[in-house]
mmCIF file of C-alpha atoms in Angstrom:
data_model
loop_
_atom_site.group_PDB
_atom_site.id
_atom_site.type_symbol
_atom_site.label_atom_id
_atom_site.label_comp_id
_atom_site.label_asym_id
_atom_site.label_seq_id
_atom_site.Cartn_x
_atom_site.Cartn_y
_atom_site.Cartn_z
ATOM 1 C CA MET A 1 179.025 51.268 203.069
ATOM 2 C CA VAL A 2 178.143 51.237 206.911
ATOM 3 C CA ASP A 3 179.859 48.568 209.068
ATOM 4 C CA LEU A 4 177.058 48.219 211.530
ATOM 5 C CA ASP A 5 180.328 47.172 213.874
ATOM 6 C CA GLU A 6 181.425 50.823 213.445
ATOM 7 C CA ILE A 7 178.447 52.163 215.386
ATOM 8 C CA SER A 8 179.028 49.495 218.301
ATOM 9 C CA GLU A 9 182.607 50.631 218.495
ATOM 10 C CA ALA A 10 181.726 54.112 218.485
ATOM 11 C CA LEU A 11 179.317 53.320 220.941
ATOM 12 C CA GLN A 12 181.373 51.702 223.176
ATOM 13 C CA ARG A 13 184.175 54.855 223.014
ATOM 14 C CA GLY A 14 181.167 57.060 223.882
ATOM 15 C CA ASP A 15 181.202 58.955 220.726
ATOM 16 C CA ALA A 16 178.110 60.609 220.626
ATOM 17 C CA GLY A 17 178.356 62.420 217.660
ATOM 18 C CA LYS A 18 180.486 59.365 215.344
ATOM 19 C CA VAL A 19 177.130 56.923 216.553
ATOM 20 C CA GLU A 20 174.802 59.939 215.583
ATOM 21 C CA GLU A 21 176.563 60.343 211.690
ATOM 22 C CA LEU A 22 176.924 56.797 210.969
ATOM 23 C CA VAL A 23 173.214 56.044 212.170
ATOM 24 C CA ARG A 24 172.328 58.583 210.150
ATOM 25 C CA LEU A 25 174.167 57.127 207.240
ATOM 26 C CA ALA A 26 173.267 53.794 207.746
ATOM 27 C CA LEU A 27 169.366 54.792 207.327
ATOM 28 C CA GLN A 28 170.372 56.639 204.041
ATOM 29 C CA GLU A 29 172.115 53.071 202.811
ATOM 30 C CA LYS A 30 168.360 51.715 203.461
ATOM 31 C CA LEU A 31 169.555 49.845 206.436
ATOM 32 C CA THR A 32 166.627 48.660 208.431
ATOM 33 C CA PRO A 33 165.790 50.528 211.459
ATOM 34 C CA LYS A 34 165.825 47.251 213.392
ATOM 35 C CA ASP A 35 169.301 45.711 212.044
ATOM 36 C CA ILE A 36 171.179 49.075 213.217
ATOM 37 C CA LEU A 37 169.579 48.948 216.512
ATOM 38 C CA GLU A 38 170.020 45.663 217.037
ATOM 39 C CA ASN A 39 173.714 44.807 215.175
ATOM 40 C CA GLY A 40 174.865 48.413 216.160
ATOM 41 C CA LEU A 41 172.959 50.279 218.977
ATOM 42 C CA ILE A 42 172.208 47.245 221.547
ATOM 43 C CA LYS A 43 175.092 45.378 220.280
ATOM 44 C CA GLY A 44 177.420 48.421 221.596
ATOM 45 C CA MET A 45 176.140 48.365 224.711
ATOM 46 C CA ASN A 46 175.870 44.403 225.224
ATOM 47 C CA ILE A 47 179.229 44.142 224.850
ATOM 48 C CA ILE A 48 179.971 47.457 227.412
ATOM 49 C CA GLY A 49 177.209 45.604 229.683
ATOM 50 C CA VAL A 50 179.401 42.190 229.695
ATOM 51 C CA LYS A 51 182.735 44.544 230.402
ATOM 52 C CA PHE A 52 181.077 46.294 233.230
ATOM 53 C CA LYS A 53 180.296 43.250 234.699
ATOM 54 C CA ASN A 54 183.756 41.881 234.759
ATOM 55 C CA ASN A 55 185.485 45.199 235.706
ATOM 56 C CA GLU A 56 186.543 46.204 232.266
ATOM 57 C CA VAL A 57 185.203 49.425 232.778
ATOM 58 C CA TYR A 58 183.331 51.257 235.349
ATOM 59 C CA VAL A 59 180.034 53.584 236.084
ATOM 60 C CA PRO A 60 182.105 57.098 234.042
ATOM 61 C CA GLU A 61 182.615 54.475 230.774
ATOM 62 C CA VAL A 62 179.183 52.814 230.805
ATOM 63 C CA LEU A 63 177.279 57.114 231.207
ATOM 64 C CA ILE A 64 179.322 57.914 228.074
ATOM 65 C CA ALA A 65 178.226 54.907 226.391
ATOM 66 C CA ALA A 66 174.382 55.384 227.448
ATOM 67 C CA ARG A 67 174.971 58.882 226.010
ATOM 68 C CA ALA A 68 176.241 57.961 222.460
ATOM 69 C CA MET A 69 173.327 55.360 222.619
ATOM 70 C CA HIS A 70 170.878 57.865 223.133
ATOM 71 C CA ALA A 71 172.403 60.036 220.074
ATOM 72 C CA GLY A 72 171.882 56.799 218.226
ATOM 73 C CA MET A 73 168.691 56.431 219.477
ATOM 74 C CA GLY A 74 167.426 59.954 218.619
ATOM 75 C CA VAL A 75 167.575 59.970 215.116
ATOM 76 C CA LEU A 76 166.339 56.459 214.969
ATOM 77 C CA ARG A 77 163.398 56.022 217.106
ATOM 78 C CA PRO A 78 160.941 57.529 215.264
ATOM 79 C CA LYS A 79 162.055 55.344 212.147
ATOM 80 C CA LEU A 80 161.767 52.403 213.961
ATOM 81 C CA VAL A 81 157.913 53.541 214.207
ATOM 82 C CA GLU A 82 157.361 54.425 211.434
ATOM 83 C CA THR A 83 157.962 50.278 210.561
ATOM 84 C CA GLY A 84 156.658 48.832 213.468
ATOM 85 C CA VAL A 85 159.386 47.737 215.314
ATOM 86 C CA LYS A 86 158.244 46.934 219.175
ATOM 87 C CA ASN A 87 160.389 46.500 222.120
ATOM 88 C CA ILE A 88 161.040 44.036 223.389
ATOM 89 C CA GLY A 89 159.154 44.695 226.584
ATOM 90 C CA LYS A 90 158.335 47.724 229.052
ATOM 91 C CA VAL A 91 159.649 48.565 232.524
ATOM 92 C CA ALA A 92 158.665 50.873 235.095
ATOM 93 C CA ILE A 93 161.745 51.162 237.183
ATOM 94 C CA GLY A 94 162.471 53.659 240.850
ATOM 95 C CA THR A 95 163.847 54.136 243.812
ATOM 96 C CA VAL A 96 161.792 53.175 246.746
ATOM 97 C CA ARG A 97 160.073 55.271 249.422
ATOM 98 C CA GLY A 98 162.942 56.707 251.930
ATOM 99 C CA ASP A 99 165.738 56.494 249.413
ATOM 100 C CA LEU A 100 167.164 59.088 247.683
ATOM 101 C CA HIS A 101 170.351 56.978 245.354
ATOM 102 C CA ASP A 102 169.534 56.968 241.575
ATOM 103 C CA ILE A 103 173.205 56.001 240.163
ATOM 104 C CA GLY A 104 172.267 52.515 240.492
ATOM 105 C CA LYS A 105 169.228 52.664 238.866
ATOM 106 C CA ASN A 106 169.729 55.233 236.418
ATOM 107 C CA LEU A 107 172.645 52.375 235.088
ATOM 108 C CA VAL A 108 169.960 49.892 235.084
ATOM 109 C CA LYS A 109 167.395 51.856 233.079
ATOM 110 C CA MET A 110 170.417 51.958 230.967
ATOM 111 C CA MET A 111 171.512 49.036 230.461
ATOM 112 C CA LEU A 112 167.586 47.756 229.667
ATOM 113 C CA GLU A 113 167.059 50.941 227.559
ATOM 114 C CA GLY A 114 170.439 49.305 225.544
ATOM 115 C CA ALA A 115 169.364 45.254 225.281
ATOM 116 C CA GLY A 116 165.704 46.973 223.706
ATOM 117 C CA PHE A 117 163.324 48.058 226.599
ATOM 118 C CA GLU A 118 160.251 50.955 226.904
ATOM 119 C CA VAL A 119 161.716 52.003 230.564
ATOM 120 C CA VAL A 120 159.912 54.360 232.603
ATOM 121 C CA ASP A 121 161.754 56.067 235.279
ATOM 122 C CA LEU A 122 159.510 56.771 238.818
ATOM 123 C CA GLY A 123 162.387 58.898 240.161
ATOM 124 C CA VAL A 124 163.218 58.529 243.773
ATOM 125 C CA ASP A 125 161.758 58.366 246.865
ATOM 126 C CA VAL A 126 158.841 56.182 245.040
ATOM 127 C CA SER A 127 155.820 55.276 247.422
ATOM 128 C CA ALA A 128 154.006 51.986 246.988
ATOM 129 C CA ASP A 129 150.737 53.275 245.909
ATOM 130 C CA LYS A 130 152.945 55.471 243.032
ATOM 131 C CA PHE A 131 154.224 51.963 241.739
ATOM 132 C CA VAL A 132 150.934 50.550 241.944
ATOM 133 C CA SER A 133 149.496 53.552 239.701
ATOM 134 C CA ALA A 134 152.078 52.731 237.459
ATOM 135 C CA VAL A 135 151.430 49.346 236.448
ATOM 136 C CA LYS A 136 148.047 50.633 236.466
ATOM 137 C CA GLU A 137 147.944 53.122 233.804
ATOM 138 C CA LEU A 138 151.511 51.779 231.929
ATOM 139 C CA GLN A 139 150.890 48.205 232.496
ATOM 140 C CA PRO A 140 154.427 47.248 231.957
ATOM 141 C CA ASP A 141 155.908 43.518 231.813
ATOM 142 C CA ILE A 142 157.948 44.706 234.757
ATOM 143 C CA VAL A 143 158.339 46.785 237.844
ATOM 144 C CA GLY A 144 161.988 47.235 238.368
ATOM 145 C CA MET A 145 162.896 48.321 242.052
ATOM 146 C CA SER A 146 166.274 49.784 243.672
ATOM 147 C CA ALA A 147 167.231 50.464 247.549
ATOM 148 C CA LEU A 148 170.806 51.359 248.484
ATOM 149 C CA LEU A 149 169.553 51.409 252.699
ATOM 150 C CA THR A 150 168.852 48.491 254.720
ATOM 151 C CA THR A 151 166.307 50.592 256.293
ATOM 152 C CA THR A 152 164.211 51.367 253.024
ATOM 153 C CA MET A 153 164.580 47.959 251.488
ATOM 154 C CA VAL A 154 161.776 46.471 253.473
ATOM 155 C CA ASN A 155 159.480 49.546 251.044
ATOM 156 C CA MET A 156 160.048 46.778 248.513
ATOM 157 C CA VAL A 157 157.787 44.470 250.369
ATOM 158 C CA GLU A 158 155.440 47.052 250.605
ATOM 159 C CA VAL A 159 155.394 47.375 247.207
ATOM 160 C CA ILE A 160 154.453 44.190 246.546
ATOM 161 C CA ASN A 161 152.008 43.695 249.323
ATOM 162 C CA ALA A 162 150.048 46.687 247.246
ATOM 163 C CA LEU A 163 150.513 45.056 244.130
ATOM 164 C CA LYS A 164 148.606 41.815 245.533
ATOM 165 C CA SER A 165 146.028 43.818 247.156
ATOM 166 C CA ALA A 166 145.422 46.568 244.105
ATOM 167 C CA GLY A 167 145.125 42.849 242.196
ATOM 168 C CA LEU A 168 147.862 43.301 240.048
ATOM 169 C CA ARG A 169 150.634 40.896 240.997
ATOM 170 C CA ASP A 170 150.512 38.299 238.886
ATOM 171 C CA LYS A 171 150.533 40.446 236.136
ATOM 172 C CA VAL A 172 153.657 41.992 236.170
ATOM 173 C CA LYS A 173 156.801 40.564 236.992
ATOM 174 C CA VAL A 174 159.368 41.872 239.993
ATOM 175 C CA MET A 175 162.703 42.778 239.966
ATOM 176 C CA ILE A 176 164.657 44.316 242.817
ATOM 177 C CA GLY A 177 168.414 45.153 243.413
ATOM 178 C CA GLY A 178 170.739 47.232 245.334
ATOM 179 C CA ALA A 179 173.323 47.134 247.415
ATOM 180 C CA PRO A 180 172.024 45.613 250.486
ATOM 181 C CA VAL A 181 169.564 43.340 248.654
ATOM 182 C CA THR A 182 169.958 39.647 248.368
ATOM 183 C CA GLN A 183 168.678 36.639 246.460
ATOM 184 C CA ASN A 184 168.042 35.126 249.124
ATOM 185 C CA TYR A 185 165.557 38.708 250.178
ATOM 186 C CA ALA A 186 164.045 38.584 246.649
ATOM 187 C CA LYS A 187 163.204 35.296 247.240
ATOM 188 C CA GLN A 188 161.835 35.880 250.993
ATOM 189 C CA ILE A 189 159.049 38.583 249.400
ATOM 190 C CA GLY A 190 158.218 37.247 246.889
ATOM 191 C CA ALA A 191 160.135 38.917 243.908
ATOM 192 C CA ASP A 192 160.791 37.430 240.511
ATOM 193 C CA GLY A 193 164.071 38.497 239.955
ATOM 194 C CA TYR A 194 167.023 39.897 241.827
ATOM 195 C CA SER A 195 169.894 41.372 240.351
ATOM 196 C CA PRO A 196 173.781 42.373 241.546
ATOM 197 C CA ASP A 197 174.151 44.728 239.040
ATOM 198 C CA ALA A 198 172.943 46.204 236.082
ATOM 199 C CA ALA A 199 173.959 44.497 233.071
ATOM 200 C CA SER A 200 173.108 41.818 234.876
ATOM 201 C CA ALA A 201 169.562 42.720 235.300
ATOM 202 C CA ALA A 202 169.616 43.940 231.552
ATOM 203 C CA GLU A 203 169.820 39.866 230.910
ATOM 204 C CA ASP A 204 167.633 39.087 234.182
ATOM 205 C CA ALA A 205 164.824 41.028 232.345
ATOM 206 C CA LYS A 206 164.860 39.386 229.147
ATOM 207 C CA SER A 207 164.835 36.040 230.163
ATOM 208 C CA LEU A 208 161.721 37.553 232.877
ATOM 209 C CA VAL A 209 159.485 38.625 229.507
ATOM 210 C CA THR A 210 160.845 35.288 226.937
ATOM 211 C CA LEU A 211 159.461 33.140 230.163
ATOM 212 C CA SER A 212 155.871 35.518 230.445
#
């Protein structure tokens, strides 16, 4: 019998092959896809998130854990769709116009996926218009914006104003983050949330979808 803690532990070690194998076995043993997702994959990613926040693991460990998560999800996703298990929410994420940094954004994306969100990555150097189009087309619950430069963080306001002009601001929560960004700045520009790191971003996003 597959113990879901084994899946969680293999994921934390970043053993993608083992995660994939255990997920297949768990499905063969008729464990529910929802149970495997929540008590195996998400549980493991949450532990990595806490360790990352406490500086017990670093970016490389998070990246290999996320790779293991993706390996497990590759097997699990079709079954989740079949059984009608829904994501807890949808997030459209991107680095704002003028900024080409993506490591922070990618970490946040992985943590969000690890928490059970569907994440659409808009990439880097994303214009306000592109964010607006994404909200119209994808109807996400949350828009996530990242900036690593003080010169580009001002473009976050541009996106919020563009969402207001398009009549979409009240239809989506806005989260921001990045090295120069602060809680005060988030408040100043009218964002719904600010996260200092990737693990916090996943927790904050869960709070935002619970509230809405």
